[in-house]
Coordinates of N, CA, C and O in Angstrom, one line a residue:
X64 N -11.6 -7.8 10.0 CA -10.5 -7.0 9.7 C -9.9 -7.4 8.3 O -10.0 -8.6 8.0
X65 N -9.4 -6.5 7.6 CA -8.8 -6.8 6.3 C -7.3 -6.6 6.3 O -6.8 -5.5 6.7
X66 N -6.5 -7.6 5.9 CA -5.1 -7.5 5.9 C -4.6 -6.7 4.6 O -5.1 -6.9 3.5
X67 N -3.8 -5.7 4.8 CA -3.2 -4.9 3.7 C -1.7 -4.9 3.8 O -1.1 -4.6 4.9
X68 N -1.1 -5.4 2.8 CA 0.4 -5.3 2.7 C 0.8 -4.0 2.1 O 0.4 -3.6 1.1
X69 N 1.7 -3.3 2.9 CA 2.2 -2.0 2.5 C 3.7 -2.0 2.3 O 4.4 -2.5 3.1
X70 N 4.1 -1.5 1.1 CA 5.5 -1.5 0.8 C 6.0 0.0 0.6 O 7.1 0.2 0.2
X71 N 5.1 0.9 0.9 CA 5.4 2.4 0.6 C 4.9 3.3 1.6 O 5.0 3.1 2.8
X72 N 4.2 4.4 1.1 CA 3.9 5.5 2.0 C 2.8 5.2 3.0 O 2.7 6.0 4.0
X73 N 2.0 4.1 2.9 CA 1.1 3.8 3.9 C 1.8 3.4 5.2 O 1.1 3.2 6.3
X74 N 3.1 3.2 5.2 CA 3.9 2.9 6.4 C 4.2 4.2 7.2 O 4.7 4.1 8.3
X75 N 4.1 5.3 6.5 CA 4.4 6.6 7.2 C 3.4 7.0 8.2 O 2.2 7.0 7.9
X76 N 3.9 7.5 9.3 CA 3.0 7.9 10.4 C 2.0 9.0 10.0 O 0.8 8.9 10.3
X77 N 2.5 10.0 9.3 CA 1.7 11.1 8.9 C 0.6 10.7 7.9 O -0.5 11.2 7.9
X78 N 0.8 9.7 7.1 CA -0.2 9.2 6.1 C -1.2 8.4 6.9 O -2.4 8.5 6.7
X79 N -0.8 7.5 7.9 CA -1.7 6.7 8.7 C -2.6 7.7 9.5 O -3.8 7.4 9.5
X80 N -2.1 8.7 10.1 CA -2.9 9.6 10.9 C -3.9 10.4 10.0 O -5.1 10.5 10.3
X81 N -3.4 10.8 8.8 CA -4.3 11.5 7.8 C -5.4 10.6 7.3 O -6.5 11.1 7.2
X82 N -5.1 9.4 7.0 CA -6.1 8.5 6.3 C -7.0 7.7 7.3 O -8.1 7.4 7.0
X83 N -6.4 7.3 8.4 CA -7.1 6.4 9.3 C -7.4 7.0 10.7 O -8.1 6.4 11.5
X84 N -6.7 8.1 11.0 CA -6.9 8.8 12.3 C -6.2 8.0 13.4 O -6.5 8.2 14.6
X85 N -5.3 7.1 13.1 CA -4.6 6.3 14.1 C -3.3 5.8 13.5 O -3.2 5.7 12.3
X86 N -2.4 5.4 14.4 CA -1.2 4.7 13.9 C -1.4 3.2 13.8 O -2.1 2.7 14.7
X87 N -1.0 2.6 12.8 CA -1.2 1.2 12.6 C 0.0 0.4 13.2 O 1.1 0.8 13.1
X88 N -0.3 -0.8 13.7 CA 0.7 -1.8 14.2 C 0.8 -2.9 13.1 O -0.2 -3.6 12.9
X89 N 1.9 -3.0 12.4 CA 2.0 -3.9 11.4 C 3.0 -5.0 11.7 O 3.8 -4.9 12.6
X90 N 2.9 -6.1 10.9 CA 3.9 -7.2 11.0 C 4.6 -7.3 9.7 O 4.1 -7.1 8.6
X91 N 5.9 -7.7 9.9 CA 6.8 -7.8 8.7 C 6.4 -9.0 7.8 O 6.0 -10.0 8.4
X92 N 6.5 -8.8 6.5 CA 6.2 -9.9 5.6 C 6.9 -9.6 4.3 O 7.5 -8.5 4.2
X93 N 6.9 -10.5 3.3 CA 7.6 -10.3 2.1 C 6.6 -10.7 0.9 O 5.9 -11.7 1.0
X94 N 6.7 -9.9 -0.2 CA 5.9 -10.2 -1.4 C 6.8 -10.6 -2.5 O 7.9 -10.0 -2.7
X95 N 6.4 -11.6 -3.2 CA 7.2 -12.1 -4.4 C 6.3 -11.9 -5.7 O 5.1 -11.8 -5.5
X96 N 6.9 -11.9 -6.8 CA 6.1 -11.9 -8.1 C 5.9 -10.5 -8.6 O 5.1 -10.4 -9.6
X97 N 6.5 -9.5 -8.1 CA 6.4 -8.1 -8.6 C 7.7 -7.4 -8.6 O 8.7 -7.9 -8.0
X98 N 7.8 -6.4 -9.4 CA 9.0 -5.5 -9.5 C 8.6 -4.1 -9.1 O 7.5 -3.7 -9.5
X99 N 9.4 -3.5 -8.4 CA 9.1 -2.1 -7.9 C 9.5 -1.1 -9.0 O 10.6 -1.2 -9.6
X100 N 8.6 -0.2 -9.2 CA 8.9 0.9 -10.1 C 8.4 2.2 -9.4 O 8.0 2.2 -8.3
X101 N 8.6 3.4 -10.0 CA 8.2 4.6 -9.4 C 7.1 5.3 -10.3 O 7.2 5.2 -11.5
X102 N 6.2 6.0 -9.7 CA 5.3 6.9 -10.4 C 5.2 8.2 -9.8 O 5.5 8.4 -8.6
X103 N 4.8 9.2 -10.6 CA 4.7 10.6 -10.1 C 3.2 10.8 -9.7 O 2.3 10.5 -10.4
X104 N 3.1 11.3 -8.5 CA 1.7 11.6 -7.9 C 1.4 13.0 -8.2 O 2.1 14.0 -7.9
X105 N 0.1 13.2 -8.6 CA -0.3 14.6 -8.9 C -1.6 15.0 -8.1 O -1.9 16.1 -8.0
X106 N -2.2 14.0 -7.4 CA -3.4 14.2 -6.6 C -3.0 15.1 -5.4 O -2.1 14.7 -4.6
X107 N -3.5 16.3 -5.3 CA -3.1 17.2 -4.2 C -3.3 16.6 -2.8 O -2.5 16.9 -1.9
X108 N -4.4 15.9 -2.6 CA -4.7 15.3 -1.3 C -3.6 14.2 -0.9 O -3.2 14.2 0.3
X109 N -3.2 13.5 -1.9 CA -2.2 12.4 -1.6 C -0.8 13.1 -1.4 O -0.1 12.8 -0.4
X110 N -0.5 14.2 -2.1 CA 0.7 14.9 -1.9 C 0.7 15.6 -0.6 O 1.8 15.6 0.1
X111 N -0.4 16.1 -0.2 CA -0.5 16.7 1.2 C -0.3 15.7 2.3 O 0.4 16.0 3.2
X112 N -0.9 14.5 2.1 CA -0.8 13.5 3.2 C 0.7 13.0 3.3 O 1.2 12.8 4.4
X113 N 1.3 12.7 2.1 CA 2.6 12.0 2.1 C 3.8 13.0 2.1 O 4.8 12.6 2.6
X114 N 3.6 14.1 1.4 CA 4.7 15.0 1.3 C 5.7 14.6 0.3 O 6.8 15.1 0.2
X115 N 5.3 13.5 -0.5 CA 6.3 12.9 -1.4 C 5.6 12.8 -2.8 O 4.5 12.3 -3.0
X116 N 6.3 13.4 -3.8 CA 5.8 13.4 -5.2 C 6.0 12.1 -5.9 O 5.2 11.6 -6.8
X117 N 7.1 11.4 -5.6 CA 7.4 10.1 -6.3 C 7.1 9.0 -5.3 O 7.7 8.9 -4.3
X118 N 6.2 8.1 -5.7 CA 5.8 6.9 -4.9 C 6.2 5.7 -5.6 O 6.4 5.6 -6.8
X119 N 6.3 4.6 -4.8 CA 6.6 3.3 -5.4 C 5.4 2.7 -5.9 O 4.3 2.9 -5.4
X120 N 5.5 1.8 -6.9 CA 4.4 1.0 -7.4 C 4.9 -0.3 -7.9 O 6.1 -0.5 -8.1
X121 N 4.0 -1.3 -7.9 CA 4.4 -2.6 -8.3 C 3.8 -3.0 -9.6 O 2.7 -2.7 -10.0
X122 N 4.6 -3.7 -10.4 CA 4.2 -4.3 -11.7 C 4.5 -5.8 -11.6 O 5.6 -6.2 -11.0
X123 N 3.7 -6.7 -12.2 CA 4.1 -8.1 -12.2 C 5.4 -8.4 -12.8 O 5.8 -7.8 -13.8
X124 N 6.2 -9.3 -12.2 CA 7.5 -9.7 -12.8 C 8.3 -10.4 -11.7 O 7.9 -10.4 -10.6
X125 N 9.4 -10.9 -12.1 CA 10.3 -11.6 -11.2 C 11.4 -10.6 -10.8 O 12.2 -10.2 -11.7
X126 N 11.5 -10.2 -9.6 CA 12.5 -9.4 -9.1 C 12.9 -9.8 -7.7 O 12.4 -10.8 -7.2
X127 N 13.6 -9.0 -7.0 CA 14.0 -9.3 -5.6 C 12.8 -9.3 -4.7 O 11.8 -8.6 -5.0
X128 N 12.8 -10.0 -3.6 CA 11.7 -10.0 -2.7 C 11.4 -8.5 -2.2 O 12.3 -7.7 -2.1
X129 N 10.1 -8.2 -2.0 CA 9.7 -6.9 -1.6 C 9.3 -6.9 -0.1 O 8.2 -7.5 0.2
X130 N 10.0 -6.3 0.8 CA 9.7 -6.3 2.2 C 8.6 -5.3 2.4 O 8.5 -4.2 1.7
X131 N 7.8 -5.5 3.4 CA 6.7 -4.6 3.8 C 6.1 -5.0 5.1 O 6.6 -5.8 5.8
X132 N 5.0 -4.3 5.4 CA 4.2 -4.5 6.6 C 2.8 -4.9 6.3 O 2.2 -4.4 5.3
X133 N 2.3 -5.8 7.1 CA 0.9 -6.2 6.9 C 0.1 -5.5 8.1 O 0.4 -5.7 9.2
X134 N -0.8 -4.7 7.7 CA -1.7 -3.9 8.6 C -3.1 -4.5 8.6 O -3.6 -4.9 7.5
X135 N -3.7 -4.6 9.7 CA -5.1 -5.1 9.8 C -6.0 -3.8 9.8 O -6.0 -3.0 10.8
X136 N -6.8 -3.7 8.8 CA -7.7 -2.5 8.6 C -9.2 -2.9 8.7 O -9.5 -4.0 8.3
X137 N -9.9 -2.0 9.2 CA -11.4 -2.2 9.2 C -11.8 -2.0 7.7 O -11.1 -1.4 6.9
X138 N -13.0 -2.4 7.4 CA -13.5 -2.2 6.0 C -13.5 -0.7 5.7 O -13.2 -0.3 4.5
X139 N -13.9 0.1 6.6 CA -13.9 1.6 6.4 C -12.5 2.1 6.2 O -12.3 3.0 5.3
X140 N -11.5 1.6 6.9 CA -10.1 2.1 6.7 C -9.6 1.6 5.3 O -8.9 2.3 4.7
X141 N -10.0 0.4 4.9 CA -9.6 -0.1 3.6 C -10.2 0.8 2.5 O -9.5 1.1 1.5
X142 N -11.4 1.2 2.7 CA -12.0 2.1 1.7 C -11.3 3.5 1.7 O -11.1 4.1 0.6
X143 N -10.8 3.9 2.9 CA -10.0 5.2 2.9 C -8.7 5.0 2.2 O -8.2 5.9 1.6
X144 N -8.1 3.8 2.3 CA -6.8 3.5 1.6 C -7.1 3.5 0.1 O -6.2 4.0 -0.6
X145 N -8.2 3.0 -0.3 CA -8.5 3.0 -1.8 C -8.6 4.5 -2.3 O -8.1 4.8 -3.3
X146 N -9.2 5.4 -1.5 CA -9.3 6.8 -1.9 C -7.9 7.4 -1.9 O -7.5 8.1 -2.9
X147 N -7.0 7.1 -0.9 CA -5.7 7.6 -0.9 C -4.9 7.1 -2.1 O -4.2 7.9 -2.7
X148 N -5.0 5.9 -2.5 CA -4.2 5.3 -3.6 C -4.7 5.8 -4.9 O -4.0 5.8 -5.9
X149 N -6.0 6.3 -5.0 CA -6.6 6.9 -6.1 C -6.5 6.2 -7.4 O -6.4 4.9 -7.4
X150 N -6.4 6.9 -8.5 CA -6.4 6.2 -9.8 C -5.1 5.7 -10.2 O -4.9 5.0 -11.2
X151 N -4.1 5.9 -9.4 CA -2.7 5.4 -9.7 C -2.5 3.9 -9.4 O -1.6 3.3 -9.9
X152 N -3.4 3.3 -8.6 CA -3.2 2.0 -8.1 C -4.5 1.2 -8.3 O -5.6 1.8 -8.3
X153 N -4.4 -0.1 -8.3 CA -5.6 -1.0 -8.1 C -5.2 -2.0 -7.0 O -4.0 -2.4 -6.8
X154 N -6.2 -2.5 -6.3 CA -6.0 -3.4 -5.2 C -6.2 -4.8 -5.6 O -7.2 -5.1 -6.2
X155 N -5.2 -5.7 -5.3 CA -5.2 -7.1 -5.7 C -5.0 -8.0 -4.4 O -4.4 -7.5 -3.5
X156 N -5.5 -9.2 -4.4 CA -5.3 -10.1 -3.3 C -4.1 -11.0 -3.7 O -4.0 -11.6 -4.7
X157 N -3.1 -11.0 -2.8 CA -1.8 -11.6 -3.2 C -1.3 -12.5 -2.0 O -1.5 -12.2 -0.8
X158 N -0.6 -13.6 -2.4 CA 0.0 -14.5 -1.4 C 1.3 -13.8 -0.9 O 2.0 -13.2 -1.7
X159 N 1.6 -14.0 0.4 CA 2.8 -13.5 1.0 C 3.8 -14.6 1.4 O 3.3 -15.8 1.5
X160 N 5.0 -14.3 1.6 CA 6.0 -15.3 2.0 C 5.6 -16.1 3.2 O 6.0 -17.2 3.4
X161 N 4.9 -15.4 4.2 CA 4.5 -16.1 5.4 C 3.5 -17.2 5.2 O 3.2 -18.0 6.1
X162 N 2.9 -17.2 4.0 CA 1.8 -18.2 3.7 C 0.4 -17.6 3.8 O -0.5 -18.3 3.5
X163 N 0.4 -16.4 4.3 CA -0.9 -15.7 4.4 C -1.2 -14.9 3.1 O -0.3 -14.9 2.2
X164 N -2.3 -14.3 3.0 CA -2.7 -13.5 1.9 C -3.0 -12.1 2.4 O -3.5 -11.9 3.6
X165 N -2.9 -11.1 1.6 CA -3.3 -9.7 1.9 C -3.6 -8.9 0.7 O -3.2 -9.3 -0.4
X166 N -4.3 -7.9 0.8 CA -4.5 -6.9 -0.2 C -3.2 -6.2 -0.4 O -2.5 -5.9 0.5
X167 N -2.9 -5.8 -1.7 CA -1.8 -5.0 -2.0 C -2.1 -4.1 -3.2 O -2.9 -4.5 -4.1
X168 N -1.6 -2.9 -3.1 CA -1.8 -2.0 -4.2 C -0.7 -2.1 -5.3 O 0.4 -2.0 -5.0
X169 N -1.1 -2.3 -6.5 CA -0.2 -2.4 -7.7 C -0.5 -1.3 -8.6 O -1.6 -0.7 -8.6
X170 N 0.4 -1.0 -9.5 CA 0.2 0.0 -10.5 C -1.0 -0.2 -11.4 O -1.2 -1.3 -11.9
X171 N -1.8 0.8 -11.5 CA -3.1 0.7 -12.3 C -2.8 0.6 -13.8 O -1.8 1.1 -14.3

């Protein structure tokens, strides 16, 4: 299983069902070393899944702690998350406040 830290729309039930075919059970954690910004989504599939045009994105920097959920995904589900995040994001391996690490999507 692959840990994925989500701070945005991957926490939404409709997105999880659309992308993974199931609801995910996550654990709370916190990410440091990034600042939250917003981006406009134009990909019709992403807009259809989330129903939201403005999504959060992370850029490196010192800001307040970013709360989120860590989900355990299969390699196939992680690949589906890559498709969902599309060209707007890139996936990086990051340390979390709990001492563990997880994949996280940051602004491309």
